[in-house]
Coordinates of C-alpha atoms in Angstrom, one line a residue:
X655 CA 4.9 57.7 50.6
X656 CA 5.0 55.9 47.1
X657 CA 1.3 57.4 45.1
X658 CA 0.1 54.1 45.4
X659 CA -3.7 55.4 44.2
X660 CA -3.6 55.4 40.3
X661 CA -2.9 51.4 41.0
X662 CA -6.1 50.6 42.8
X663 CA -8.3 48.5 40.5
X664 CA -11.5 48.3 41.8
X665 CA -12.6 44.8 40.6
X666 CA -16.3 43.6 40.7
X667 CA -17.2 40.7 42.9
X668 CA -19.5 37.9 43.0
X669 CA -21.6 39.5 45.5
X670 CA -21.6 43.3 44.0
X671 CA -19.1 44.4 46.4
X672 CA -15.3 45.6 45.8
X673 CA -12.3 44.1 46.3
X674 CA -9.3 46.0 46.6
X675 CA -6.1 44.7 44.4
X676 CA -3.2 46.4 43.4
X677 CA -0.4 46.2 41.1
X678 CA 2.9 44.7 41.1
X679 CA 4.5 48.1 40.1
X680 CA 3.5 49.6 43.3
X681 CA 6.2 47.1 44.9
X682 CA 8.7 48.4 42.5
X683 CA 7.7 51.6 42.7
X684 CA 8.4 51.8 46.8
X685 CA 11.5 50.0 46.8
X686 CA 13.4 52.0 44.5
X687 CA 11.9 55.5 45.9
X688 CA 12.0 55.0 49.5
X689 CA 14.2 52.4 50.3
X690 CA 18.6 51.9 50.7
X691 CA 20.0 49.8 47.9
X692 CA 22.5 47.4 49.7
X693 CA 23.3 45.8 46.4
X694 CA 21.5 44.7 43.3
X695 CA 19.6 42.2 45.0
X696 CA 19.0 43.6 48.5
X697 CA 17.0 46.7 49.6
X698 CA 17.0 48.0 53.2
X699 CA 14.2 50.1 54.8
X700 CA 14.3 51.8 58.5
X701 CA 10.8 53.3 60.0
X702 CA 9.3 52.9 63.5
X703 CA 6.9 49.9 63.3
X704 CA 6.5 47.4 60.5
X705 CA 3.4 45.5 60.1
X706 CA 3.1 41.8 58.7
X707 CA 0.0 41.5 56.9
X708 CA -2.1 43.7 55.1
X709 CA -6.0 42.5 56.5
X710 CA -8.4 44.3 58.8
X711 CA -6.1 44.0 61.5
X712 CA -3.0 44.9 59.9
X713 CA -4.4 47.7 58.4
X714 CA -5.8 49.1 61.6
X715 CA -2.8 48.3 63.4
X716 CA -0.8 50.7 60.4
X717 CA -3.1 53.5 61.2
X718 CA -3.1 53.4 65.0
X719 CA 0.8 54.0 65.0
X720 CA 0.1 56.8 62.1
X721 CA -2.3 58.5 64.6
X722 CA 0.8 57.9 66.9
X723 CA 3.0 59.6 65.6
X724 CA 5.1 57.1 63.6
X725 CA 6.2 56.0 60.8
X726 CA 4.8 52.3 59.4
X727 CA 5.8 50.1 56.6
X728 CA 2.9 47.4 55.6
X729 CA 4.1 44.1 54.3
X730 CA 1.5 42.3 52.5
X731 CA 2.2 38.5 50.4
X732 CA -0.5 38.8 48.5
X733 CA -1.1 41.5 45.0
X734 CA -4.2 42.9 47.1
X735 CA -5.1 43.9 50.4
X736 CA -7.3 42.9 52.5
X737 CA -7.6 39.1 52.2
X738 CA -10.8 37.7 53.7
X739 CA -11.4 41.3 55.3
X740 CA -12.6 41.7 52.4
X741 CA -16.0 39.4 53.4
X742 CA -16.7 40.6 56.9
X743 CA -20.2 41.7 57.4
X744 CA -19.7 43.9 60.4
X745 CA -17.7 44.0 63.6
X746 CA -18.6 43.5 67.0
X747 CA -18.3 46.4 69.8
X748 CA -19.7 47.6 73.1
X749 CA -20.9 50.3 75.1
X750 CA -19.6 52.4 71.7
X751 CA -21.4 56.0 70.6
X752 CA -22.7 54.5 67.5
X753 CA -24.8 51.9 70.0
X754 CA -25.6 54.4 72.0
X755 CA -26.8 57.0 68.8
X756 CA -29.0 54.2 68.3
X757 CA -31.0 54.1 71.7
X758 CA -29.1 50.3 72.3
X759 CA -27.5 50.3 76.1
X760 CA -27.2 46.6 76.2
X761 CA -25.3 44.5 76.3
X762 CA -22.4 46.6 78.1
X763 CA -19.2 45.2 77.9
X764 CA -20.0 43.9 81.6
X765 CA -22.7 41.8 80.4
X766 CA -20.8 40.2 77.1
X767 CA -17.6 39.4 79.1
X768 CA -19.7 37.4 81.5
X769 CA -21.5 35.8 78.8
X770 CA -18.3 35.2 77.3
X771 CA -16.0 33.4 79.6
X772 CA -19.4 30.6 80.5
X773 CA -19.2 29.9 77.0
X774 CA -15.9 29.5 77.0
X775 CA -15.8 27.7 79.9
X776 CA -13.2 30.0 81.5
X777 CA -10.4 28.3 78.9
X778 CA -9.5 31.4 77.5
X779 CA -7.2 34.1 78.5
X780 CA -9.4 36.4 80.7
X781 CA -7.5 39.6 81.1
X782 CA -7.0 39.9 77.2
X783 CA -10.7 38.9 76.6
X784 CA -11.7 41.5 78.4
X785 CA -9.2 44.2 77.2
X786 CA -10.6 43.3 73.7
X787 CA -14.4 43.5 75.2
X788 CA -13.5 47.0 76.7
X789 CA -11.6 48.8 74.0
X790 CA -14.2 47.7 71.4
X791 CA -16.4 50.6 72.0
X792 CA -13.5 53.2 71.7
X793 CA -11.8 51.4 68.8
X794 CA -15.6 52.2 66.8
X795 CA -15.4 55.7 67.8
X796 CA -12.0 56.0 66.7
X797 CA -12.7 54.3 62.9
X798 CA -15.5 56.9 63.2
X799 CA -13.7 60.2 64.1
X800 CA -11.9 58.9 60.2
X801 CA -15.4 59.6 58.3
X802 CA -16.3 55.5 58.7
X803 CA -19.5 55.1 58.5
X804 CA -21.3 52.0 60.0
X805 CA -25.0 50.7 59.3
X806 CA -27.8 48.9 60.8
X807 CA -28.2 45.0 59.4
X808 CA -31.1 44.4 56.8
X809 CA -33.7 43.8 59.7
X810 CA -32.4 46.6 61.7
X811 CA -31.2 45.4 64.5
X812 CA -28.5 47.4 66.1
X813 CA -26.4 44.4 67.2
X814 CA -23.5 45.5 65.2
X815 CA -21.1 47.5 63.4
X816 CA -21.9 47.0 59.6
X817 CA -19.5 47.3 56.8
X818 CA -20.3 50.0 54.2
X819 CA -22.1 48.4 51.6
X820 CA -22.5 45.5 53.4
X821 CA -19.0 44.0 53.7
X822 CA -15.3 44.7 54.7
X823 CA -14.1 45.7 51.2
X824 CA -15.4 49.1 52.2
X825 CA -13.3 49.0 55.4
X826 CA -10.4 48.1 53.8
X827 CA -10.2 51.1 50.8
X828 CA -10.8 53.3 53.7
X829 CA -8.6 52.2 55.7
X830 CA -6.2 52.0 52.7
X831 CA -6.7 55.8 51.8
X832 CA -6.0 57.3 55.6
X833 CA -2.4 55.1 55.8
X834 CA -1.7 56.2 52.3
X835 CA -2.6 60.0 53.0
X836 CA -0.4 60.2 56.5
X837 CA 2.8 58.6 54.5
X838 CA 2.5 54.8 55.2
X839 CA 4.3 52.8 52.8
X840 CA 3.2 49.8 52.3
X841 CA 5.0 47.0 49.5
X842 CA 2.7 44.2 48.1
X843 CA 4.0 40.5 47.1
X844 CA 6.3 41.0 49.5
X845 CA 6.4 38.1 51.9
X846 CA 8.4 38.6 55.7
X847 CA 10.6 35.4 56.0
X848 CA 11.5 35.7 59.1
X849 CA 11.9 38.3 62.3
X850 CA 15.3 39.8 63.5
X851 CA 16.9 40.0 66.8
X852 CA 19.6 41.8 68.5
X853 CA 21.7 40.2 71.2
X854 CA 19.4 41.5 74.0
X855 CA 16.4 39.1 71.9
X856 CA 14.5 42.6 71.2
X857 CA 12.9 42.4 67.9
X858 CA 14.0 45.0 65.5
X859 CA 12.8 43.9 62.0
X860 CA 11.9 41.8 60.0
X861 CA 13.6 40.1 56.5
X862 CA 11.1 39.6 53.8
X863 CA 11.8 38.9 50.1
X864 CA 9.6 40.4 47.2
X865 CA 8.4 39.4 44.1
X866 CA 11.6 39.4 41.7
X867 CA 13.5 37.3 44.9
X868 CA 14.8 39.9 46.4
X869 CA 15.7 40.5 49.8
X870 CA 13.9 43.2 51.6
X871 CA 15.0 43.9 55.0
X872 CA 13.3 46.4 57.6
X873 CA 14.8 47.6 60.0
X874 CA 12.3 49.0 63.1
X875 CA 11.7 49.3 66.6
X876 CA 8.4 47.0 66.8
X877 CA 7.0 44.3 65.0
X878 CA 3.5 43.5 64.8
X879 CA 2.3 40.4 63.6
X880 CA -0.9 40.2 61.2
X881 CA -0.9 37.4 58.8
X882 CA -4.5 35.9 59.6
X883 CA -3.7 32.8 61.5
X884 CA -3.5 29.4 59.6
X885 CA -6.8 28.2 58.0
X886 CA -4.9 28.3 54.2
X887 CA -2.2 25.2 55.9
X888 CA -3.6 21.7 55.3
X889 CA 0.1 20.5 57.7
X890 CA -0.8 22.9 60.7
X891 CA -4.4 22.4 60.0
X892 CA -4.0 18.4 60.9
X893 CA -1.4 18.9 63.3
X894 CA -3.0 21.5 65.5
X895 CA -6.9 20.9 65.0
X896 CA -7.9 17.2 65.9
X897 CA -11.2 17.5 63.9
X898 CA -9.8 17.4 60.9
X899 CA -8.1 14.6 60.0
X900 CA -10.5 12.2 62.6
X901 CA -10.7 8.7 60.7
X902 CA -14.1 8.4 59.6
X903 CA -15.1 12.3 59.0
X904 CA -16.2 13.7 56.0
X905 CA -13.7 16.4 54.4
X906 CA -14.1 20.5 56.0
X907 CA -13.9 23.2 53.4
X908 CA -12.8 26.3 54.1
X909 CA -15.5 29.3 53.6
X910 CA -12.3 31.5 52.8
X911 CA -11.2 34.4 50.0
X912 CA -10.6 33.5 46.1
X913 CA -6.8 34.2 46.7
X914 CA -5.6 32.1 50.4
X915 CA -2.7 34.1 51.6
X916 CA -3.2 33.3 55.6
X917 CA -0.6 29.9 56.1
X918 CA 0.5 30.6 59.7
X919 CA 3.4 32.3 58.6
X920 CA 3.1 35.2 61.7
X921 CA 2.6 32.3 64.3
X922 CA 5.4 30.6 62.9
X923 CA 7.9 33.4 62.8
X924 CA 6.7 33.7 66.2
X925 CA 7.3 30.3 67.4
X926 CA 10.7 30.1 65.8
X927 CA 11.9 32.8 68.3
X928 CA 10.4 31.2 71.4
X929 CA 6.8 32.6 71.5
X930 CA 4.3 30.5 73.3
X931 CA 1.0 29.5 71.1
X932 CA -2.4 29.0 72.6
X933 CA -5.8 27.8 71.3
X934 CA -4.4 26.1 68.4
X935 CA -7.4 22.9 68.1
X936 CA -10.0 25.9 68.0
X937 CA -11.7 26.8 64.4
X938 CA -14.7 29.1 63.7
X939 CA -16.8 26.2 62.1
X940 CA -19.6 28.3 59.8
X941 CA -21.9 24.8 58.7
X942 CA -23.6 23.4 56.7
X943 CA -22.5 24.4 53.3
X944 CA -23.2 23.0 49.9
X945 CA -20.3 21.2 48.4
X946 CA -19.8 23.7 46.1
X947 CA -16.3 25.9 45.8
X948 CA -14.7 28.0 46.5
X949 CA -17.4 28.1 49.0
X950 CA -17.0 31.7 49.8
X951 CA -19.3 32.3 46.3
X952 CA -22.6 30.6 48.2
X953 CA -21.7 33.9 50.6
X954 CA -21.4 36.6 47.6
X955 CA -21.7 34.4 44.2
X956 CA -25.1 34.2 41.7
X957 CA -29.0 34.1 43.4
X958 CA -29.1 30.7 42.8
X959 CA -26.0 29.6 44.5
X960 CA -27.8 32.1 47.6
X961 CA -30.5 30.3 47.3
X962 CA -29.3 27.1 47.2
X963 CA -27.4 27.8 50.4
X964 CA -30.2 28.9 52.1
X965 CA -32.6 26.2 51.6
X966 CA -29.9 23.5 53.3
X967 CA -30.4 24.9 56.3
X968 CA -34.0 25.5 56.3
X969 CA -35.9 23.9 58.8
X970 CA -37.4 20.8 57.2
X971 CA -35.6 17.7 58.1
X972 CA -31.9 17.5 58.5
X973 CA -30.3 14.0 58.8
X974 CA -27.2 12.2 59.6
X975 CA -25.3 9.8 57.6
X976 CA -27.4 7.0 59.1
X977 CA -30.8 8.7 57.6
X978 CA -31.6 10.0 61.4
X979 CA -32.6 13.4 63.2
X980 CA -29.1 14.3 64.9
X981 CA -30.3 18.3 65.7
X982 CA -33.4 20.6 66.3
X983 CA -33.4 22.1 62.4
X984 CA -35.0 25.0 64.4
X985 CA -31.6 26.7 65.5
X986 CA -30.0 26.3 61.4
X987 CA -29.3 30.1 61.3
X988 CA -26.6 29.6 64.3
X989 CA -23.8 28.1 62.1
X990 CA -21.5 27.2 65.0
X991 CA -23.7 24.8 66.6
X992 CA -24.6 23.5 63.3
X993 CA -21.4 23.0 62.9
X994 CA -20.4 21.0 66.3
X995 CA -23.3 18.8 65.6
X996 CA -22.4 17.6 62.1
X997 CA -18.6 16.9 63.7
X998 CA -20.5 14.7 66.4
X999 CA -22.3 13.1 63.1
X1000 CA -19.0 12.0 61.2
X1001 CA -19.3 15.6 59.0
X1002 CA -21.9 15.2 56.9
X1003 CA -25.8 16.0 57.0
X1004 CA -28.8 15.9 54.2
X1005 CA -31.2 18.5 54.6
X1006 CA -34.5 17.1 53.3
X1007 CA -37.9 18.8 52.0
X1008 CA -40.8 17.8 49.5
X1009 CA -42.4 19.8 46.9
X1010 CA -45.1 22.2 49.0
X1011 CA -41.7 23.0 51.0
X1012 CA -40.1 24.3 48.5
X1013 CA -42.9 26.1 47.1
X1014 CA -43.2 27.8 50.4
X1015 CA -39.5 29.1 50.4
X1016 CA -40.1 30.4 46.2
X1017 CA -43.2 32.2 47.1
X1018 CA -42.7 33.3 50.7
X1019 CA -38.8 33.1 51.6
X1020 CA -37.0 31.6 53.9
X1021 CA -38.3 30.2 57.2
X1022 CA -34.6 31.1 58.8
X1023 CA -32.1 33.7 57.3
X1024 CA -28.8 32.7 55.9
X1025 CA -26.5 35.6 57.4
X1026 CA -28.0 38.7 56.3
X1027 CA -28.0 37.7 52.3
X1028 CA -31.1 35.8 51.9
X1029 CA -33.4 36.9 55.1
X1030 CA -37.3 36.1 55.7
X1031 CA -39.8 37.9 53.4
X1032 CA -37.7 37.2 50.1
X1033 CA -38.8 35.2 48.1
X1034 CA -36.4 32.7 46.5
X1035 CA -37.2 32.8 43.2
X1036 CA -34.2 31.1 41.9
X1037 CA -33.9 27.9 44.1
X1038 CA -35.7 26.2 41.1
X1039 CA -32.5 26.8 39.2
X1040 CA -30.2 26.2 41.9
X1041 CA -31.8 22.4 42.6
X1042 CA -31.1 21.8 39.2
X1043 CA -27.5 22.6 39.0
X1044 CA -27.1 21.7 42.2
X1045 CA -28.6 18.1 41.2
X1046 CA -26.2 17.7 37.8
X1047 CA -23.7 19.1 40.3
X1048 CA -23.9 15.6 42.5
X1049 CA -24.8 17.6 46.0
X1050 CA -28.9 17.6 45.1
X1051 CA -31.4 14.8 44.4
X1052 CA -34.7 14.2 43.5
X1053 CA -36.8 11.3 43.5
X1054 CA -40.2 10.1 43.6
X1055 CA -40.7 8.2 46.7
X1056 CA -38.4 8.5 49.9
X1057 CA -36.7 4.9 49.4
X1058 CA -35.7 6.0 46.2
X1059 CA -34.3 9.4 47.7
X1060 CA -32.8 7.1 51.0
X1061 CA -31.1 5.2 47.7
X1062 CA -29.9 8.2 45.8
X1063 CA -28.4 9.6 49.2
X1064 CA -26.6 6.7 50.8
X1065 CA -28.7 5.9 54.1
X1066 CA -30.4 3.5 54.8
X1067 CA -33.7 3.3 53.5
X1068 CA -35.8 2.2 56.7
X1069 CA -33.9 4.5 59.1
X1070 CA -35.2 7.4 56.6
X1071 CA -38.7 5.8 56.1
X1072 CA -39.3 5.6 60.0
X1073 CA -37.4 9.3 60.5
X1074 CA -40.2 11.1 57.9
X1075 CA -43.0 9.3 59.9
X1076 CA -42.0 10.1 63.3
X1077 CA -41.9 13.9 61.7
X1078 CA -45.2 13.5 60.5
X1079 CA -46.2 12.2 64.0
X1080 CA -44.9 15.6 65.8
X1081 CA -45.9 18.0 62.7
X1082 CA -49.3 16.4 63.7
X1083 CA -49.5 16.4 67.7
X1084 CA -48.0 20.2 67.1
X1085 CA -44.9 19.2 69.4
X1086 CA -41.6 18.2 68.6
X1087 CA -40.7 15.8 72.3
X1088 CA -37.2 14.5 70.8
X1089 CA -35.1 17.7 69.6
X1090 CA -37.3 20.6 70.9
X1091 CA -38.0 22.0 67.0
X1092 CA -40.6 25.1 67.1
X1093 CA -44.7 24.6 66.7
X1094 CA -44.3 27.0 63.6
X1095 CA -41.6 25.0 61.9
X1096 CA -43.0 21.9 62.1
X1097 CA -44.3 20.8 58.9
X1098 CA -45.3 17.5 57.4
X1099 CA -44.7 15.5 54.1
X1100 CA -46.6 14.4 51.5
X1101 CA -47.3 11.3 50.8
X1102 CA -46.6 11.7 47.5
X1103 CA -43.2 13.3 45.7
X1104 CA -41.0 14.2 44.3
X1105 CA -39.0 14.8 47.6
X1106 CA -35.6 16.7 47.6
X1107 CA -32.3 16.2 49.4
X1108 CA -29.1 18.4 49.7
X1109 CA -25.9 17.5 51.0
X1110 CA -24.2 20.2 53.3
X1111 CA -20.6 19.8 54.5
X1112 CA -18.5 21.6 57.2
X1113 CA -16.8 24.6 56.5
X1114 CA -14.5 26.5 58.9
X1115 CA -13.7 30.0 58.1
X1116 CA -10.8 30.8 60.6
X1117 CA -8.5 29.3 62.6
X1118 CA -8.9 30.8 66.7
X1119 CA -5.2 30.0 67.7
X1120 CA -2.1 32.1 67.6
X1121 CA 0.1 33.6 69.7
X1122 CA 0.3 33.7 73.5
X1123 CA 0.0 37.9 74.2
X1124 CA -0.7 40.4 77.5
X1125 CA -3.0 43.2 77.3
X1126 CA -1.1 44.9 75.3
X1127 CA -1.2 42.6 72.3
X1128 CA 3.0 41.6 72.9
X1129 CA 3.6 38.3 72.2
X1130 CA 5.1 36.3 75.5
X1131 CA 7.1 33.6 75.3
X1132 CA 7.0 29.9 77.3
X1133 CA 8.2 31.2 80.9
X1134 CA 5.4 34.1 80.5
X1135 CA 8.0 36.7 79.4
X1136 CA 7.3 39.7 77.0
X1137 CA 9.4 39.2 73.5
X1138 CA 10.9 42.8 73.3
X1139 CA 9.4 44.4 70.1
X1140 CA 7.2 42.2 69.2
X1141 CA 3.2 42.0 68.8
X1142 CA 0.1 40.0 68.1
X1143 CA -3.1 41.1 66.6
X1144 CA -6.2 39.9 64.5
X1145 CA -6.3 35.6 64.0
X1146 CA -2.4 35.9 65.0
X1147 CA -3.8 36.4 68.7
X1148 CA -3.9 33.0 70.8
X1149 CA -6.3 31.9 74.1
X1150 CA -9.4 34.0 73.0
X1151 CA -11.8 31.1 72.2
X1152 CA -12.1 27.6 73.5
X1153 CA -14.0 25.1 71.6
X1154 CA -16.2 27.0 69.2
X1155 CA -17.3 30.4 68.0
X1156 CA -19.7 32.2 69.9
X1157 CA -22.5 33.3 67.9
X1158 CA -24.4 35.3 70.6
X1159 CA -22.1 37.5 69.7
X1160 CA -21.4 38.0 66.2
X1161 CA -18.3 39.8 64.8
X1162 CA -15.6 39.2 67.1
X1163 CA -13.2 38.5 64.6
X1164 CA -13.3 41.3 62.7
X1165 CA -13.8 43.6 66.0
X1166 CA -11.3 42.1 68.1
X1167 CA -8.7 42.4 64.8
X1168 CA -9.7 46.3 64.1
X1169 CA -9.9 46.7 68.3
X1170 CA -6.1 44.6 68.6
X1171 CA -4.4 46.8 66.3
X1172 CA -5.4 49.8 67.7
X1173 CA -4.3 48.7 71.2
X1174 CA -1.1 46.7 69.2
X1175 CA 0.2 50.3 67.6
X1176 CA -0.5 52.4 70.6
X1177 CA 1.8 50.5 72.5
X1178 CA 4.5 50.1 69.5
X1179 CA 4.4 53.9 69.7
X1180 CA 5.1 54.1 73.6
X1181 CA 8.1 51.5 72.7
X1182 CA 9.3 53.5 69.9
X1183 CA 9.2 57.0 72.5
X1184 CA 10.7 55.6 75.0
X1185 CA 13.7 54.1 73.1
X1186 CA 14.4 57.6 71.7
X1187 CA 14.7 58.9 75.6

């Protein structure tokens, strides 16, 4: 294994937390003292398994065959690993030891599988859904028996797996460390171009090229895809995911990492071979967000930015492009929906408050948490700053009177006029008969201003299509068959999720990626045995 370690340059992010990065050398390094030199501009490189991508579930898919007994080569495009792994909050699991450390026996994997498929309304792959569900637990205990460490959520709920210090970035240097200290190699900027076959359609490699141009080839008996699905390809994006490009909707931004490395190049590879794909029109919409980018800095940037973030989905008064109510403002801490109702709205949404609102959030915090950054009981001490950046900025406003604000804002001015009053009607009768908004959140205007607006967008932050697979994460082709050799794990996986996100249950992502690669390099490993029988 190439001594990757002096080249780890912890480098300080917006939020506090680290992401990992390394050098360019470190490709050198590996190529010229591990691999066989075909020529000057080809290098050749044999081991058991070789994994395509270097995220959560590539990583954990590199460690499960280590723990197997084989030998792993890592090939990561980007100069860093991790790639929005590097943001998760915490991962999703059941009926694990950590839960059950905790005194929290529910919900058993029983319980979230049924959940699960009603939400999905049964369009989803049942038998891997539930593999995932099942193995979630032992997949924990595994990353624990490594020295991982999880943690309860700022409120202290027990719902789920949390990243040391409070994001992936943690998971990731781990997991980095254990592949480096059982002999994984793995080579950085070095892009796979496309899979290899032998006559019998087996997979046995992969052909990448590095950073100079130069062909990397490696040879292996399983291939596991891991390249983070497709939310980085504007041509797949509008191909595959109809609300996108719909005439008439406002623009989506993607809530992704500062460098985008995931283009669907595993689910292309895939589907040049013959793979089936599944789930492609499904994204993890994560609405409203400011218009603001990269967007992933309101998740991890400066207070204000927080802030600012926080207060557009604060349960004032949220409106469509039309200046009317469209959703109860009650439920703006469950993104997904949020998000589903601004697509029915054309996109778009103005989340509207006047000056003793915002008073309350400075003083007292937020009525609803954004994630677990800015939660109830902290005050928001810089959302003065944040509305007036956000306001030279072009996604706040300000104004006197609310025609003037209907003005600034772009709806029409009675619609808005005759939206606050009817407000004011059920802040005063203490009942909310159109959406259903909560007693407690219903609060009423002044009759004077000044009176604030902010524009939130959608944002998506991964694509939930990918690559038909069994149970055993091995990618199937059109006629149901297993591809020989070759596996699907993380946002590469296809079938999962139908429609939207479910937020009952948050951390799937992440979980199901760290759960998948365990599953994904066990079973390389079994190949891999039984071809040397």
């Amino acid at each position: 294994m190439v001594d990757l370690d002096k080249s780890i340059l912890p480098l300080r992010a917006g939020g506090g937390f680290h992401v990992i990065t390394l050098v360019k050398s470190a490709v050198i390094s590996a190529l010229a003292g591990f691999c066989l030199v075909s020529s000057a501009q080809d290098h050749e490189l044999t081991t058991d398994v070789v994994v395509i991508g270097g995220g959560i579930s590539g990583l954990s898919s590199a460690m499960s065959v280590l723990d197997h007994g084989g030998k792993v080569v890592v090939l990561e495009k980007l100069p860093g690993l991790g790639g929005a792994g590097n943001y998760f909050e915490g991962a999703f699991a059941a009926d694990s030891d950590y839960k059950r450390r905790n005194g929290l026996k529910e919900p058993t994997a029983d319980q979230v599988y049924k959940d699960v498929v009603r939400f999905y309304n049964y369009r989803i792959n049942a038998v891997v859904l539930r593999t995932l569900i099942n193995e979630s637990g032992p997949a924990m205990d595994w990353i624990e028996t490594k020295g991982y460490k999880f943690q309860l959520n700022k409120r202290g709920k027990k719902d789920r797996h949390m990243a040391p210090d409070g994001f992936g970035a943690g998971f990731i240097k781990l997991f980095y460390r254990d592949i480096e200290k059982k002999g994984g190699t793995i080579l950085l900027e070095t892009p796979a171009q496309k899979l290899i076959q032998n006559d019998k359609g087996e997979v046995i490699g992969v052909e990448a090229k590095n950073y100079k141009g130069e062909k990397v080839v490696v040879k292996a008996k399983a291939v596991i895809l891991a390249t983070g699905g497709f939310p980085g390809n504007q041509e797949m994006l509008k191909k595959y995911v109809p609300d996108i490009g719909k005439e008439g909707m406002a623009r989506i931004m993607l809530r992704g990492p500062g460098i985008e490395g995931r283009t669907g190049d595993g689910i292309n590879m895939a589907k040049a071979i013959g793979a089936d794909l599944a789930g492609m029109d499904t994204i993890a919409g994560n609405s409203p967000y400011l218009e603001y980018e990269p967007v992933i800095f309101q998740f991890n940037g400066p207070q204000w930015l927080k802030e600012s973030r926080a207060a557009l989905s604060q349960p004032f008064l949220w409106v469509n492009k039309f200046g009317q109510r469209f959703y109860n403002e009650g439920n703006g801490r469950y993104w997904n929906d949020n998000h589903n109702a601004m697509t029915a709205n054309g996109g778009v949404m103005f989340s509207i408050f006047d000056e003793n609102m915002k008073n309350k959030l400075i003083k007292d915090g937020p009525l609803t948490d954004f994630n677990q950054i800015v939660i109830r009981g902290e005050p928001m001490t810089a959302l003065n700053e944040g509305l007036e950046r956000g306001i030279k900025a072009g996604y706040a406003f300000k104004a006197d009177t609310i025609e003037e604000l209907a003005q600034k804002i772009g709806v029409p001015i009675q619609n808005l006029v005759e939206t606050v009053k009817d407000i004011n009607a059920a802040a005063d009768a203490g009942e909310d008969k159109m959406l259903g908004r909560p007693k407690e959140f219903l609060f009423k205007f002044s009759d004077h201003g000044p009176y604030y607006a902010m524009r939130g967008l959608r944002a998506f932050f991964q694509t939930l299509g990918g690559i038909r697979m069994n149970s055993k994460m091995q990618a199937m082709d059109k006629k149901g068959n297993v591809i020989p050799g070759l596996y699907a794990v993380g946002m590469d996986m296809g079938g999962l999720y139908d429609t939207s996100y479910d937020i009952k249950y948050p951390g799937f992502t992440s979980g199901f990626g760290m759960t998948g690669g365990l599953i994904a390099g066990r079973d390389a490993m079994r190949l891999v045995n039984e071809s040397k029988n």
